[in-house]
Short mmCIF file of C-alpha atoms in Angstrom, two decimals:
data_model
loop_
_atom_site.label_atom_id
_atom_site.label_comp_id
_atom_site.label_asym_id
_atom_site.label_seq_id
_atom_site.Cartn_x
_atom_site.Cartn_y
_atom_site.Cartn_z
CA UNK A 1 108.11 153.69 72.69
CA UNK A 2 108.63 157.09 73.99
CA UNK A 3 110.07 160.25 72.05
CA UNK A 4 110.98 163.75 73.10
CA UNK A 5 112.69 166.19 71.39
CA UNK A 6 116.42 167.28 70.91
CA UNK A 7 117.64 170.33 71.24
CA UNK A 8 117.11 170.96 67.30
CA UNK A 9 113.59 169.65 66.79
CA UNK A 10 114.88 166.18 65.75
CA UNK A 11 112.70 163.67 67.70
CA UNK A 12 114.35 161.12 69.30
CA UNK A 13 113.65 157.51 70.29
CA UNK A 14 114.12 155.02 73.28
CA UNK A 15 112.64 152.10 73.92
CA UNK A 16 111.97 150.89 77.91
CA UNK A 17 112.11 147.62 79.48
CA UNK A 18 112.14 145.60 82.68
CA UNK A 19 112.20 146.23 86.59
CA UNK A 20 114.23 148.63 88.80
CA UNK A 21 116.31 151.55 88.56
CA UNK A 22 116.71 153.20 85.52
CA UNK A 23 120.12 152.37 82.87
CA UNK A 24 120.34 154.31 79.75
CA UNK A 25 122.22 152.11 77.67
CA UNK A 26 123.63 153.74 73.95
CA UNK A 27 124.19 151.50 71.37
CA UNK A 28 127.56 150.73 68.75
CA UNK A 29 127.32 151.22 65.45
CA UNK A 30 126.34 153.44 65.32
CA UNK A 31 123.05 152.07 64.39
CA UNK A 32 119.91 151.76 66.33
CA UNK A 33 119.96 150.14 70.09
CA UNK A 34 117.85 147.12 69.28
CA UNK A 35 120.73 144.63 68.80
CA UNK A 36 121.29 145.42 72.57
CA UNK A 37 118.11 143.30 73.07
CA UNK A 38 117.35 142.73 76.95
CA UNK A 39 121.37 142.76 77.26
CA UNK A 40 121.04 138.87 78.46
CA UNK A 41 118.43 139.36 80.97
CA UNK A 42 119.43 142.87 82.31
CA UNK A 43 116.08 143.87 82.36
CA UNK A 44 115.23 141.56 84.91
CA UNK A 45 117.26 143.63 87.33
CA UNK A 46 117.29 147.46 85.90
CA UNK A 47 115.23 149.60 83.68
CA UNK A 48 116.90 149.34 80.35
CA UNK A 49 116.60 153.15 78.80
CA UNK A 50 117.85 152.17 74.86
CA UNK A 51 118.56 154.94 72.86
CA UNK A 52 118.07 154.87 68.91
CA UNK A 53 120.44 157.32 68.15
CA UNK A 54 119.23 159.94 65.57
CA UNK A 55 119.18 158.84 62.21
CA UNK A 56 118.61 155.71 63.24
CA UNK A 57 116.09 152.91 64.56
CA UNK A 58 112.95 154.77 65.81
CA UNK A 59 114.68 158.22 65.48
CA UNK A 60 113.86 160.93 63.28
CA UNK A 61 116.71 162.00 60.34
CA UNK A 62 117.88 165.51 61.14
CA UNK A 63 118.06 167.87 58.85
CA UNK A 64 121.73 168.70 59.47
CA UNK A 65 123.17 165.84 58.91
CA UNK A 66 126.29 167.04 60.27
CA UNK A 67 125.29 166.63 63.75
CA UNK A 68 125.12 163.07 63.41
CA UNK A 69 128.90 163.40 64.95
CA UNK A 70 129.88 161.87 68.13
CA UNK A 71 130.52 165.29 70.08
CA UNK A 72 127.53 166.72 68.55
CA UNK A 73 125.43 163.63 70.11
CA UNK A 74 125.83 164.63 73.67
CA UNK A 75 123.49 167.15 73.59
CA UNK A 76 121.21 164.17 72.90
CA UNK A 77 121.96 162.49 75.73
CA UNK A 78 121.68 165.30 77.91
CA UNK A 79 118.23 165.97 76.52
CA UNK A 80 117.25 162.47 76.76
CA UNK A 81 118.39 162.80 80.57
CA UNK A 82 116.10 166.32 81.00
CA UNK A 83 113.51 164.16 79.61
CA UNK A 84 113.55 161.35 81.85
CA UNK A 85 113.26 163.72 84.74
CA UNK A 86 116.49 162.56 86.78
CA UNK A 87 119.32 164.43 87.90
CA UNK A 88 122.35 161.90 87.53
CA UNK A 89 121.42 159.00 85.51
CA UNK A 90 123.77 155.51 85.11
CA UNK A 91 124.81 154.94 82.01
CA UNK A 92 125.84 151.88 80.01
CA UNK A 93 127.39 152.30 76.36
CA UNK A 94 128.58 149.27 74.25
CA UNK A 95 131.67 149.10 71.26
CA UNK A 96 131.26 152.57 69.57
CA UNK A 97 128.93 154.23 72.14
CA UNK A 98 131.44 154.21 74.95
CA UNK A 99 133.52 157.01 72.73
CA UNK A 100 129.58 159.43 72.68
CA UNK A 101 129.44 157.79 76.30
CA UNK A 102 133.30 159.15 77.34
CA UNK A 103 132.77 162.86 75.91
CA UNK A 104 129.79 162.62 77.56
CA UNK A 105 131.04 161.92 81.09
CA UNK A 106 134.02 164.60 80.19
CA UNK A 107 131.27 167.73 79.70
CA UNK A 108 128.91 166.40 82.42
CA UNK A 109 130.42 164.72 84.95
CA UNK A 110 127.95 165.65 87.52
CA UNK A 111 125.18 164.30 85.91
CA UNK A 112 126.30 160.40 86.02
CA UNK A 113 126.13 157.88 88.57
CA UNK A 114 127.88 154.99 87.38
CA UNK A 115 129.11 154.28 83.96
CA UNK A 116 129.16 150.78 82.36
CA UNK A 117 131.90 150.81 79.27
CA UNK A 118 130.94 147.15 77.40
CA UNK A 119 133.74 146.29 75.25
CA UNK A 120 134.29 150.15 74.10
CA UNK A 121 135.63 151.58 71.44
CA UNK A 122 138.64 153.76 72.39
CA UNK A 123 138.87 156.60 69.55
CA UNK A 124 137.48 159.17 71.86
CA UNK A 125 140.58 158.75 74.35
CA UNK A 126 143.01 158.24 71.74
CA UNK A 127 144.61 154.14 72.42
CA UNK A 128 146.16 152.71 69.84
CA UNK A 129 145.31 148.76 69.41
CA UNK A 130 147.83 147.15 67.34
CA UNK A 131 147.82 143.98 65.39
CA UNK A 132 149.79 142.42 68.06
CA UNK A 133 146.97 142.74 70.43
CA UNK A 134 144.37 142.24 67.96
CA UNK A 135 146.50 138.66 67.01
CA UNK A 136 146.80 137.32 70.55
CA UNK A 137 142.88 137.41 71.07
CA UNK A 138 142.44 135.86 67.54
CA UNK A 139 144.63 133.03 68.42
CA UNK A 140 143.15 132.17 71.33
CA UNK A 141 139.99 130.59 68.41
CA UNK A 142 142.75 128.69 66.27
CA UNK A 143 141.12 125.29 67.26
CA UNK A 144 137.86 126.49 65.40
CA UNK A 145 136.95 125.09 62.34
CA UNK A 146 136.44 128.91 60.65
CA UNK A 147 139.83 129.98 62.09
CA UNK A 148 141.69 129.71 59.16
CA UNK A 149 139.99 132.34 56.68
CA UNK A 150 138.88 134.49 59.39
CA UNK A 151 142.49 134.93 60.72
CA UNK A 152 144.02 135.80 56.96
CA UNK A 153 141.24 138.40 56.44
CA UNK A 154 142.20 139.72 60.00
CA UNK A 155 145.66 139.92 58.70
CA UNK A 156 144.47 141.53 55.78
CA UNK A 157 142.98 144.24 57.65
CA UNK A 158 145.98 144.94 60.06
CA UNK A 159 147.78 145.38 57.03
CA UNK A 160 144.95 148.27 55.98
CA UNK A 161 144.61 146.03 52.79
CA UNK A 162 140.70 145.45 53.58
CA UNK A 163 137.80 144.76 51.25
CA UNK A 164 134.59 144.28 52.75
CA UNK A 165 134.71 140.19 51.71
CA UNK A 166 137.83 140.64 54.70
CA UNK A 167 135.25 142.61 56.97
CA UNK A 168 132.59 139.76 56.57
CA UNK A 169 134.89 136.82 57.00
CA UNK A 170 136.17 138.46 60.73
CA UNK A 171 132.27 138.03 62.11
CA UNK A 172 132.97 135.00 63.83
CA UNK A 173 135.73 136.78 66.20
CA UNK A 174 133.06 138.93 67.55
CA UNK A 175 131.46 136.15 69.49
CA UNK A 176 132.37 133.59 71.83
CA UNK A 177 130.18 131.02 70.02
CA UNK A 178 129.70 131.35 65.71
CA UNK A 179 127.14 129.67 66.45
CA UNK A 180 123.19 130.02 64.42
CA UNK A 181 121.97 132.67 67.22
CA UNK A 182 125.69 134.61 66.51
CA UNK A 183 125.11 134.28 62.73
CA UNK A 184 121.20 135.63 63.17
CA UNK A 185 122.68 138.48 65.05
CA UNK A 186 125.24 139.80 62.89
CA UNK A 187 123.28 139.47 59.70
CA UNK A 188 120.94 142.10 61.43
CA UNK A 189 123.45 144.05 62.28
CA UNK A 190 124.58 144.18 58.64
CA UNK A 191 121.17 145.01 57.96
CA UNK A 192 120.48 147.92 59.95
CA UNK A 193 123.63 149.47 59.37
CA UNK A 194 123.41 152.76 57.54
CA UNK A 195 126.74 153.87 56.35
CA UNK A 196 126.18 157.76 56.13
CA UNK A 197 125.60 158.00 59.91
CA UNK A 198 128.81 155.32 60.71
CA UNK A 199 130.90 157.86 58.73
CA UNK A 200 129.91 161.51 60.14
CA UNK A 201 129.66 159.71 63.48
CA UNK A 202 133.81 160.02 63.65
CA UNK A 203 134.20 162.64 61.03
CA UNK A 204 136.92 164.81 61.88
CA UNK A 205 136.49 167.41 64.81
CA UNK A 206 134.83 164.42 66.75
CA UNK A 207 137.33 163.66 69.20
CA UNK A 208 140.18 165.55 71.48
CA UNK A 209 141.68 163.09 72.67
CA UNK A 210 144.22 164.93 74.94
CA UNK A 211 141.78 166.53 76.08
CA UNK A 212 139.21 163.78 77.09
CA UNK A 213 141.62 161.96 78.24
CA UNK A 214 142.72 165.06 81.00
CA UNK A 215 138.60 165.44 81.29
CA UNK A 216 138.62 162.16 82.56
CA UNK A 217 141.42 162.13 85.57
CA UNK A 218 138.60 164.37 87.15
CA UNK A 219 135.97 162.26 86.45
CA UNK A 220 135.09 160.78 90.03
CA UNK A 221 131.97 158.64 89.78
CA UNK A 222 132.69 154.61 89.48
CA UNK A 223 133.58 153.17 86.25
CA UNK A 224 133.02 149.58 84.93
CA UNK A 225 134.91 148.28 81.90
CA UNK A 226 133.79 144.77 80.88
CA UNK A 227 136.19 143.46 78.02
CA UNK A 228 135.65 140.27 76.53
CA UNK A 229 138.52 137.45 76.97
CA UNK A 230 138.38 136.44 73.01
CA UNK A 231 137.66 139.68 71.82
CA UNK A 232 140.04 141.55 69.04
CA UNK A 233 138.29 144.31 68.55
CA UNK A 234 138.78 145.75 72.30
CA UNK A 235 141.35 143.23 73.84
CA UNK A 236 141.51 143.14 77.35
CA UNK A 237 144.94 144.62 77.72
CA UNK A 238 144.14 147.49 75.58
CA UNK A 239 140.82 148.10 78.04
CA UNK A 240 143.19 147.77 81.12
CA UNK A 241 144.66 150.70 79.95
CA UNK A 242 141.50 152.32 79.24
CA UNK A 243 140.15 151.58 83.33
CA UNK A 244 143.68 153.35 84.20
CA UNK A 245 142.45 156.75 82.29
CA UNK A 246 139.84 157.34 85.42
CA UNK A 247 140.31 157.40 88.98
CA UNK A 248 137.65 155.27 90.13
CA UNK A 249 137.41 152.44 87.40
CA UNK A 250 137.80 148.49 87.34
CA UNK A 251 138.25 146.16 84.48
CA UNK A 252 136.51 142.77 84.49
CA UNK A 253 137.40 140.21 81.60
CA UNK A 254 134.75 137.88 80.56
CA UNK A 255 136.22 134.45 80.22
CA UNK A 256 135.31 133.17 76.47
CA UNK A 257 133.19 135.89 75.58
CA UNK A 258 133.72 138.25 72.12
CA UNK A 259 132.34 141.59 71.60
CA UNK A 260 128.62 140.55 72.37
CA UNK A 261 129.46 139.41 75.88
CA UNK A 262 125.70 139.40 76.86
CA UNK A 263 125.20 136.95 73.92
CA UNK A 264 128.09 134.82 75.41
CA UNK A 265 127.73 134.29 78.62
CA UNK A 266 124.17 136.24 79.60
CA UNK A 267 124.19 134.93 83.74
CA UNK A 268 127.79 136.21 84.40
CA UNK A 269 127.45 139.12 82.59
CA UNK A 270 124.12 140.32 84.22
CA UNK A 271 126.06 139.48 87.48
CA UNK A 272 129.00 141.24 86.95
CA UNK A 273 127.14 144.32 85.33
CA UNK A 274 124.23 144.25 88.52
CA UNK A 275 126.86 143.64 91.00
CA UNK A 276 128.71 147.34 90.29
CA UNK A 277 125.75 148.84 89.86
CA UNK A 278 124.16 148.03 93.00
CA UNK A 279 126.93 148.20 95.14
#
């Protein structure tokens, strides 16, 4: 497990796996990258570079615990980066690590290659995803036998009338399958989840979005979004609109798959994720 050194003293941690040319890959959460796994077999055909953010995972706890928000994390990247020894690196970022992944690309745009954006969140650019949206995907599950209470307690929370019993009972949208290796996976999320860091992570100053978004007409290098078909937390027209905010994106839907696509469908989304990168 390797560790260097942010630009505060705060060591840092990333974990490296598989063949090829190197992907750093941030995590959601935020929480530590090892939910990311191999990314359904990505490994086979890049160098996965996973990032425990700090605070979290492998990483040390910095003493200010202030600059565990977003903007304040791309200095972390970029020192991860100087660490690594490369002068443009790709970069893949999943749910809440597309928005450190975003600012990123908007202060150093010369420094990526190619950046994956896997089911993102979009509070760095500023889209709003209504409950309309959020609906649509949920329906698309109404044949499954957890439908029922899942789709109340999603109600519940488009209504901002949320406990976290309403939070719990939406886990099965996240997924293309509820099934025991979905279940496994969330309860570890839940587990490694550390609450202080999820709330300085957006605390406010985090995000500009007018001015990421204006940041990002100039950002030239390619740009994958990968939504998931079924997913309510980034639904695929709300990420169309997110590929249209660069110059040089594409949006691919994964048919079925939730906000884990890799977990969903692990062959098509190692295809879809090799084929931009290599081409």
């Amino acid at each position: 497990m390797p560790a260097f050194s942010a630009h505060d003293g705060t060591e840092l941690a990333c974990h490296v796996s598989g063949e090829g040319p190197a992907l750093v890959c941030l995590p959601g959460g935020p929480t530590d990258s090892a939910y990311l796994g191999d990314l359904g077999g990505l490994s086979a055909r890049r160098q996965l570079i996973r990032l425990d953010l700090r605070g979290t995972g492998r990483s040390a706890t910095p003493e200010d615990t202030a600059s565990y928000r977003c903007d304040r994390l791309i200095d972390d990247v970029e020192a991860l980066r100087d660490h690594l020894g490369l002068a443009r690196i790709d970069l893949l970022a999943h749910c809440a690590g597309a928005n450190l992944a975003t600012l990123y690309a908007s202060r150093h745009p010369e420094r990526i290659g190619k950046l994956v954006l896997v089911t993102p969140s979009v509070r760095a650019v500023g889209l709003a995803i209504t409950g309309e949206l959020r609906r649509e995907a949920a329906q698309l599950r109404k044949d499954e036998p957890w439908f029922p209470a899942a789709f109340a307690a999603l109600e519940t929370i488009t209504q901002g009338k949320a406990t976290d019993a309403d939070w719990q009972a939406i886990a099965p949208f996240s997924y293309g399958r509820w099934d025991k290796t979905a279940q496994a996976h969330q309860a570890a999320g839940d587990e490694r989840m550390n609450m202080e860091v999820v709330a300085a992570f957006g605390a406010e100053g985090a995000f500009d979005p007018d001015a990421t978004r204006s940041a990002l007409t100039r950002f030239a290098a390619p740009v994958l979004v990968l939504a998931g078909e079924v997913d309510p937390g980034a639904p695929p027209r709300t990420m169309a609109e997110f590929a249209a905010l660069f110059p040089n994106a594409e949006l691919i839907v994964q048919p079925a798959a939730g906000h884990h696509p890799w977990l969903d469908d692990a062959d098509r989304f190692v295809s879809a994720i090799a084929t931009f990168l290599d081409g």
